[in-house]
PDB file of C-alpha atoms in Angstrom:
ATOM      1  CA  MET A 164     -19.596  -5.495  16.149  1.00 45.00           C
ATOM      2  CA  PRO A 165     -15.986  -4.892  17.326  1.00 47.00           C
ATOM      3  CA  ALA A 166     -14.111  -2.209  15.377  1.00 45.00           C
ATOM      4  CA  ALA A 167     -11.351  -4.635  14.315  1.00 43.00           C
ATOM      5  CA  ARG A 168     -13.884  -7.043  12.802  1.00 37.00           C
ATOM      6  CA  LEU A 169     -15.792  -4.201  11.168  1.00 37.00           C
ATOM      7  CA  THR A 170     -12.548  -2.899   9.634  1.00 38.00           C
ATOM      8  CA  ALA A 171     -11.654  -6.316   8.260  1.00 38.00           C
ATOM      9  CA  LEU A 172     -15.145  -6.746   6.797  1.00 35.00           C
ATOM     10  CA  ALA A 173     -15.050  -3.272   5.252  1.00 39.00           C
ATOM     11  CA  LEU A 174     -11.724  -4.024   3.540  1.00 39.00           C
ATOM     12  CA  LEU A 175     -12.819  -7.329   1.988  1.00 35.00           C
ATOM     13  CA  PRO A 176     -14.695  -5.823  -1.015  1.00 38.00           C
ATOM     14  CA  LEU A 177     -11.845  -3.383  -1.714  1.00 37.00           C
ATOM     15  CA  THR A 178      -9.252  -6.118  -1.396  1.00 37.00           C
ATOM     16  CA  ALA A 179     -11.171  -8.318  -3.810  1.00 36.00           C
ATOM     17  CA  ALA A 180     -11.487  -5.410  -6.233  1.00 36.00           C
ATOM     18  CA  LEU A 181      -7.769  -4.681  -6.047  1.00 35.00           C
ATOM     19  CA  ALA A 182      -6.883  -8.290  -6.794  1.00 36.00           C
ATOM     20  CA  GLY A 183      -8.289  -7.891 -10.294  1.00 35.00           C
ATOM     21  CA  CYS A 184      -7.130  -4.337 -11.034  1.00 33.00           C
ATOM     22  CA  ILE A 185      -4.480  -5.214 -13.595  1.00 30.00           C
ATOM     23  CA  SER A 186      -3.920  -7.983 -16.029  1.00 30.00           C
ATOM     24  CA  VAL A 187      -0.257  -8.458 -16.922  1.00 31.00           C
ATOM     25  CA  THR A 188       0.416 -11.309 -19.303  1.00 30.00           C
ATOM     26  CA  ALA A 189       3.339 -13.706 -19.544  1.00 35.00           C
ATOM     27  CA  ASN A 190       5.423 -13.696 -22.718  1.00 35.00           C
ATOM     28  CA  ASP A 191       5.027 -17.406 -23.391  1.00 39.00           C
ATOM     29  CA  ARG A 192       1.266 -17.599 -22.758  1.00 40.00           C
ATOM     30  CA  PRO A 193      -0.553 -14.365 -23.666  1.00 43.00           C
ATOM     31  CA  ASP A 194      -3.704 -15.470 -21.833  1.00 47.00           C
ATOM     32  CA  ALA A 195      -1.964 -16.336 -18.536  1.00 47.00           C
ATOM     33  CA  PRO A 196      -1.515 -13.702 -15.817  1.00 54.00           C
ATOM     34  CA  LEU A 197       2.072 -13.031 -14.784  1.00 64.00           C
ATOM     35  CA  ARG A 198       2.819 -14.667 -11.442  1.00 74.00           C
ATOM     36  CA  ALA A 199       5.516 -14.120  -8.834  1.00 72.00           C
ATOM     37  CA  ASN A 200       7.194 -16.783  -6.757  1.00 74.00           C
ATOM     38  CA  PRO A 201       5.540 -16.404  -3.359  1.00 78.00           C
ATOM     39  CA  GLY A 202       7.531 -16.388  -0.170  1.00 81.00           C
ATOM     40  CA  ASP A 203       9.547 -13.154  -0.266  1.00 89.00           C
ATOM     41  CA  PHE A 204       9.106 -11.120   2.925  1.00 92.00           C
ATOM     42  CA  GLY A 205       9.832  -7.553   3.905  1.00 93.00           C
ATOM     43  CA  GLU A 206       9.123  -5.118   6.682  1.00 94.00           C
ATOM     44  CA  ALA A 207       8.831  -1.398   7.276  1.00 95.00           C
ATOM     45  CA  THR A 208       9.155   0.250  10.673  1.00 97.00           C
ATOM     46  CA  LEU A 209       6.570   3.015  10.766  1.00 98.00           C
ATOM     47  CA  VAL A 210       7.639   6.263  12.439  1.00 98.00           C
ATOM     48  CA  GLY A 211       5.635   9.365  13.316  1.00 97.00           C
ATOM     49  CA  ALA A 212       6.594  13.011  12.807  1.00 94.00           C
ATOM     50  CA  SER A 213       8.736  12.982  15.984  1.00 95.00           C
ATOM     51  CA  GLY A 214      10.758  10.050  14.638  1.00 95.00           C
ATOM     52  CA  ALA A 215       9.373   7.663  17.268  1.00 97.00           C
ATOM     53  CA  ARG A 216       8.261   4.184  16.221  1.00 98.00           C
ATOM     54  CA  VAL A 217       4.464   3.957  15.829  1.00 98.00           C
ATOM     55  CA  GLY A 218       4.207   0.513  14.278  1.00 98.00           C
ATOM     56  CA  ARG A 219       5.230  -1.721  11.429  1.00 97.00           C
ATOM     57  CA  ALA A 220       4.147  -3.078   8.076  1.00 97.00           C
ATOM     58  CA  ILE A 221       4.864  -6.676   7.141  1.00 96.00           C
ATOM     59  CA  LEU A 222       5.088  -7.448   3.423  1.00 95.00           C
ATOM     60  CA  THR A 223       4.420 -10.924   2.044  1.00 96.00           C
ATOM     61  CA  GLN A 224       4.703 -11.705  -1.644  1.00 95.00           C
ATOM     62  CA  GLY A 225       1.955 -13.852  -3.112  1.00 93.00           C
ATOM     63  CA  PRO A 226       1.756 -15.300  -6.610  1.00 92.00           C
ATOM     64  CA  THR A 227      -0.485 -12.499  -7.919  1.00 92.00           C
ATOM     65  CA  GLY A 228       0.360  -9.568  -5.654  1.00 93.00           C
ATOM     66  CA  LEU A 229       1.559  -8.212  -2.358  1.00 95.00           C
ATOM     67  CA  LEU A 230      -0.098  -8.608   1.052  1.00 96.00           C
ATOM     68  CA  ILE A 231       0.648  -5.742   3.450  1.00 97.00           C
ATOM     69  CA  ARG A 232      -0.172  -6.178   7.151  1.00 98.00           C
ATOM     70  CA  ILE A 233      -0.226  -2.875   9.041  1.00 98.00           C
ATOM     71  CA  GLU A 234       0.074  -2.690  12.831  1.00 98.00           C
ATOM     72  CA  ALA A 235       0.180   0.883  14.138  1.00 98.00           C
ATOM     73  CA  GLU A 236      -0.772   2.946  17.175  1.00 98.00           C
ATOM     74  CA  GLY A 237      -0.959   6.569  18.202  1.00 97.00           C
ATOM     75  CA  LEU A 238      -3.017   7.649  15.179  1.00 97.00           C
ATOM     76  CA  THR A 239      -6.053   9.895  15.325  1.00 97.00           C
ATOM     77  CA  PRO A 240      -9.170   7.690  15.540  1.00 98.00           C
ATOM     78  CA  GLY A 241     -10.936   7.279  12.190  1.00 98.00           C
ATOM     79  CA  TRP A 242     -10.062   6.486   8.589  1.00 98.00           C
ATOM     80  CA  HIS A 243      -6.598   7.110   7.113  1.00 98.00           C
ATOM     81  CA  GLY A 244      -5.335   6.995   3.543  1.00 97.00           C
ATOM     82  CA  VAL A 245      -2.402   4.657   2.880  1.00 98.00           C
ATOM     83  CA  HIS A 246      -0.164   4.884  -0.179  1.00 96.00           C
ATOM     84  CA  ILE A 247       3.064   3.382  -1.486  1.00 96.00           C
ATOM     85  CA  HIS A 248       5.564   6.140  -2.266  1.00 95.00           C
ATOM     86  CA  ALA A 249       8.428   5.995  -4.749  1.00 94.00           C
ATOM     87  CA  THR A 250      11.436   6.797  -2.536  1.00 95.00           C
ATOM     88  CA  GLY A 251      12.640   4.866   0.513  1.00 95.00           C
ATOM     89  CA  GLN A 252      13.203   7.887   2.762  1.00 96.00           C
ATOM     90  CA  CYS A 253      11.141   8.911   5.775  1.00 97.00           C
ATOM     91  CA  ASP A 254      12.404  12.296   6.975  1.00 96.00           C
ATOM     92  CA  ALA A 255       9.527  14.227   8.634  1.00 94.00           C
ATOM     93  CA  PRO A 256       7.213  15.585   7.276  1.00 96.00           C
ATOM     94  CA  PHE A 257       7.824  12.594   4.968  1.00 97.00           C
ATOM     95  CA  THR A 258       7.894  14.526   1.707  1.00 96.00           C
ATOM     96  CA  SER A 259      11.284  12.827   1.251  1.00 96.00           C
ATOM     97  CA  ALA A 260       9.284   9.703   0.272  1.00 96.00           C
ATOM     98  CA  GLY A 261       8.330  11.474  -2.970  1.00 93.00           C
ATOM     99  CA  ALA A 262       5.164  10.840  -4.957  1.00 90.00           C
ATOM    100  CA  HIS A 263       3.356   7.527  -5.368  1.00 91.00           C
ATOM    101  CA  ILE A 264       5.042   4.694  -7.193  1.00 92.00           C
ATOM    102  CA  ASN A 265       3.704   4.943 -10.686  1.00 83.00           C
ATOM    103  CA  HIS A 266       6.429   3.745 -13.012  1.00 65.00           C
ATOM    104  CA  SER A 267       4.060   2.036 -15.455  1.00 67.00           C
ATOM    105  CA  ASP A 268       2.035   5.182 -16.263  1.00 73.00           C
ATOM    106  CA  PRO A 269       3.133   8.446 -14.646  1.00 73.00           C
ATOM    107  CA  LYS A 270       0.014  10.143 -16.045  1.00 79.00           C
ATOM    108  CA  ALA A 271      -2.453   7.746 -14.364  1.00 84.00           C
ATOM    109  CA  PRO A 272      -4.764   9.684 -12.048  1.00 88.00           C
ATOM    110  CA  HIS A 273      -5.039   8.898  -8.364  1.00 89.00           C
ATOM    111  CA  GLY A 274      -7.925   6.914  -6.983  1.00 90.00           C
ATOM    112  CA  LEU A 275      -9.212   3.372  -6.623  1.00 93.00           C
ATOM    113  CA  LEU A 276     -12.649   4.683  -7.663  1.00 89.00           C
ATOM    114  CA  ASN A 277     -11.380   7.008 -10.398  1.00 89.00           C
ATOM    115  CA  ALA A 278     -12.468   5.899 -13.889  1.00 89.00           C
ATOM    116  CA  GLY A 279      -8.966   6.700 -15.220  1.00 88.00           C
ATOM    117  CA  GLY A 280      -7.087   5.304 -12.220  1.00 86.00           C
ATOM    118  CA  PRO A 281      -5.810   3.969 -10.016  1.00 91.00           C
ATOM    119  CA  ASP A 282      -2.147   4.817  -9.864  1.00 90.00           C
ATOM    120  CA  ASP A 283       0.178   2.057  -8.661  1.00 92.00           C
ATOM    121  CA  GLY A 284       0.601   3.495  -5.158  1.00 93.00           C
ATOM    122  CA  ASP A 285      -3.107   3.586  -4.294  1.00 95.00           C
ATOM    123  CA  LEU A 286      -4.306   1.358  -1.452  1.00 97.00           C
ATOM    124  CA  PRO A 287      -7.546   1.110   0.557  1.00 97.00           C
ATOM    125  CA  ASN A 288      -7.946   3.211   3.705  1.00 98.00           C
ATOM    126  CA  VAL A 289      -7.273   1.792   7.167  1.00 98.00           C
ATOM    127  CA  PHE A 290      -9.271   2.498  10.320  1.00 98.00           C
ATOM    128  CA  ALA A 291      -7.764   3.562  13.652  1.00 98.00           C
ATOM    129  CA  ASP A 292      -9.988   2.584  16.575  1.00 98.00           C
ATOM    130  CA  ALA A 293     -10.846   4.829  19.550  1.00 98.00           C
ATOM    131  CA  SER A 294      -7.395   4.167  21.068  1.00 98.00           C
ATOM    132  CA  GLY A 295      -5.619   5.050  17.791  1.00 98.00           C
ATOM    133  CA  GLN A 296      -4.692   1.454  16.899  1.00 98.00           C
ATOM    134  CA  VAL A 297      -4.715   0.038  13.374  1.00 98.00           C
ATOM    135  CA  ARG A 298      -4.666  -3.679  12.607  1.00 98.00           C
ATOM    136  CA  ALA A 299      -5.326  -4.273   8.908  1.00 98.00           C
ATOM    137  CA  GLU A 300      -4.281  -6.301   5.894  1.00 97.00           C
ATOM    138  CA  LEU A 301      -4.267  -4.805   2.398  1.00 97.00           C
ATOM    139  CA  PHE A 302      -3.621  -6.548  -0.905  1.00 96.00           C
ATOM    140  CA  THR A 303      -2.391  -5.027  -4.153  1.00 96.00           C
ATOM    141  CA  SER A 304      -1.481  -6.531  -7.508  1.00 94.00           C
ATOM    142  CA  ARG A 305       0.151  -3.204  -8.459  1.00 93.00           C
ATOM    143  CA  ALA A 306       3.316  -3.681  -6.345  1.00 94.00           C
ATOM    144  CA  ARG A 307       5.741  -6.496  -5.608  1.00 93.00           C
ATOM    145  CA  ILE A 308       8.836  -7.368  -3.595  1.00 93.00           C
ATOM    146  CA  ALA A 309       9.658 -10.424  -5.704  1.00 91.00           C
ATOM    147  CA  GLU A 310      12.195  -9.768  -8.438  1.00 87.00           C
ATOM    148  CA  ASN A 311       9.650 -10.824 -11.085  1.00 86.00           C
ATOM    149  CA  GLY A 312       5.867 -10.803 -11.232  1.00 86.00           C
ATOM    150  CA  PRO A 313       2.956  -8.378 -11.487  1.00 85.00           C
ATOM    151  CA  GLY A 314       3.208  -4.790 -10.289  1.00 89.00           C
ATOM    152  CA  GLN A 315       5.967  -2.292  -9.574  1.00 89.00           C
ATOM    153  CA  TRP A 316       9.139  -3.585  -7.945  1.00 90.00           C
ATOM    154  CA  LEU A 317       9.473  -1.805  -4.576  1.00 93.00           C
ATOM    155  CA  TRP A 318      13.168  -2.517  -3.998  1.00 88.00           C
ATOM    156  CA  ASP A 319      14.578  -0.587  -6.932  1.00 87.00           C
ATOM    157  CA  ALA A 320      17.681   1.629  -6.557  1.00 87.00           C
ATOM    158  CA  ASP A 321      15.988   4.281  -4.392  1.00 90.00           C
ATOM    159  CA  GLY A 322      13.612   1.941  -2.554  1.00 92.00           C
ATOM    160  CA  SER A 323      10.057   2.809  -1.570  1.00 95.00           C
ATOM    161  CA  ALA A 324       8.036   3.811   1.482  1.00 97.00           C
ATOM    162  CA  LEU A 325       4.614   3.125   2.965  1.00 97.00           C
ATOM    163  CA  VAL A 326       2.905   6.355   4.058  1.00 98.00           C
ATOM    164  CA  ILE A 327      -0.152   6.788   6.292  1.00 98.00           C
ATOM    165  CA  HIS A 328      -2.037  10.071   5.904  1.00 98.00           C
ATOM    166  CA  ALA A 329      -3.997  12.168   8.419  1.00 97.00           C
ATOM    167  CA  ASN A 330      -7.370  11.796   6.679  1.00 97.00           C
ATOM    168  CA  ALA A 331      -9.307   9.269   4.652  1.00 98.00           C
ATOM    169  CA  ASP A 332      -8.626   9.003   0.924  1.00 96.00           C
ATOM    170  CA  ASP A 333     -11.817   9.622  -1.088  1.00 95.00           C
ATOM    171  CA  HIS A 334     -10.276   7.501  -3.898  1.00 96.00           C
ATOM    172  CA  VAL A 335     -11.258  10.001  -6.607  1.00 95.00           C
ATOM    173  CA  SER A 336      -9.980  13.569  -6.175  1.00 93.00           C
ATOM    174  CA  GLN A 337      -6.507  14.706  -7.205  1.00 92.00           C
ATOM    175  CA  PRO A 338      -3.735  14.492  -6.325  1.00 88.00           C
ATOM    176  CA  ILE A 339      -4.160  12.268  -3.215  1.00 89.00           C
ATOM    177  CA  GLY A 340      -7.880  11.987  -2.575  1.00 90.00           C
ATOM    178  CA  GLY A 341      -7.900  14.652   0.153  1.00 92.00           C
ATOM    179  CA  ALA A 342      -5.859  12.376   2.436  1.00 95.00           C
ATOM    180  CA  GLY A 343      -3.972  15.321   3.925  1.00 94.00           C
ATOM    181  CA  ASP A 344      -0.672  15.393   5.767  1.00 97.00           C
ATOM    182  CA  ARG A 345       1.663  12.428   5.968  1.00 97.00           C
ATOM    183  CA  VAL A 346       1.549  11.305   9.614  1.00 98.00           C
ATOM    184  CA  ALA A 347       3.516   8.027   9.529  1.00 98.00           C
ATOM    185  CA  CYS A 348       6.101   6.578   7.176  1.00 98.00           C
ATOM    186  CA  GLY A 349       8.112   3.381   6.858  1.00 97.00           C
ATOM    187  CA  VAL A 350      10.971   2.501   4.513  1.00 96.00           C
ATOM    188  CA  MET A 351      10.313  -0.939   3.029  1.00 90.00           C
ATOM    189  CA  ALA A 352      13.236  -3.361   3.186  1.00 81.00           C
ATOM    190  CA  ALA A 353      13.897  -7.085   2.746  1.00 76.00           C
ATOM    191  CA  GLY A 354      13.048  -9.210   5.764  1.00 64.00           C
TER     192      GLY A 354
END
């Protein structure tokens, strides 16, 4: 099976799980999930430690969450953790992007598989093929680019960044699932 198809198939269960991670209710109908107006778009140019462009992330707002398409190259082959960070700055080694977005509960532990988690910046891993290319789509209901809707608003006063890590995220251990160094970063901005 081609690596790209295998990656897409591997992400489907995690994407489905993420879609139901939170239940935010509307004020007028307590049983109805909060929905965003779909159609907002954004983009992040991903840069590596040298400052050179290594790819991009395309953000598309849906009614119940955010779809993030990642296209990158030049990564080490294998699995890589991906997180949404709270500050829209990408100065190498990308610590300028701060910690994960986690405005709703700053004490929430990291990890999609953590019984007390996840935090709002947690996303599934992506896979770089033998040539170092990533082509993946991730979905989260914990972040948004629409002004209203479920999840944390990514375009607040200090913005936000998408960060790719050197290693896979184990989705349990603290503080970042053993994902290691930040190897690529992109400031998210309106499209």
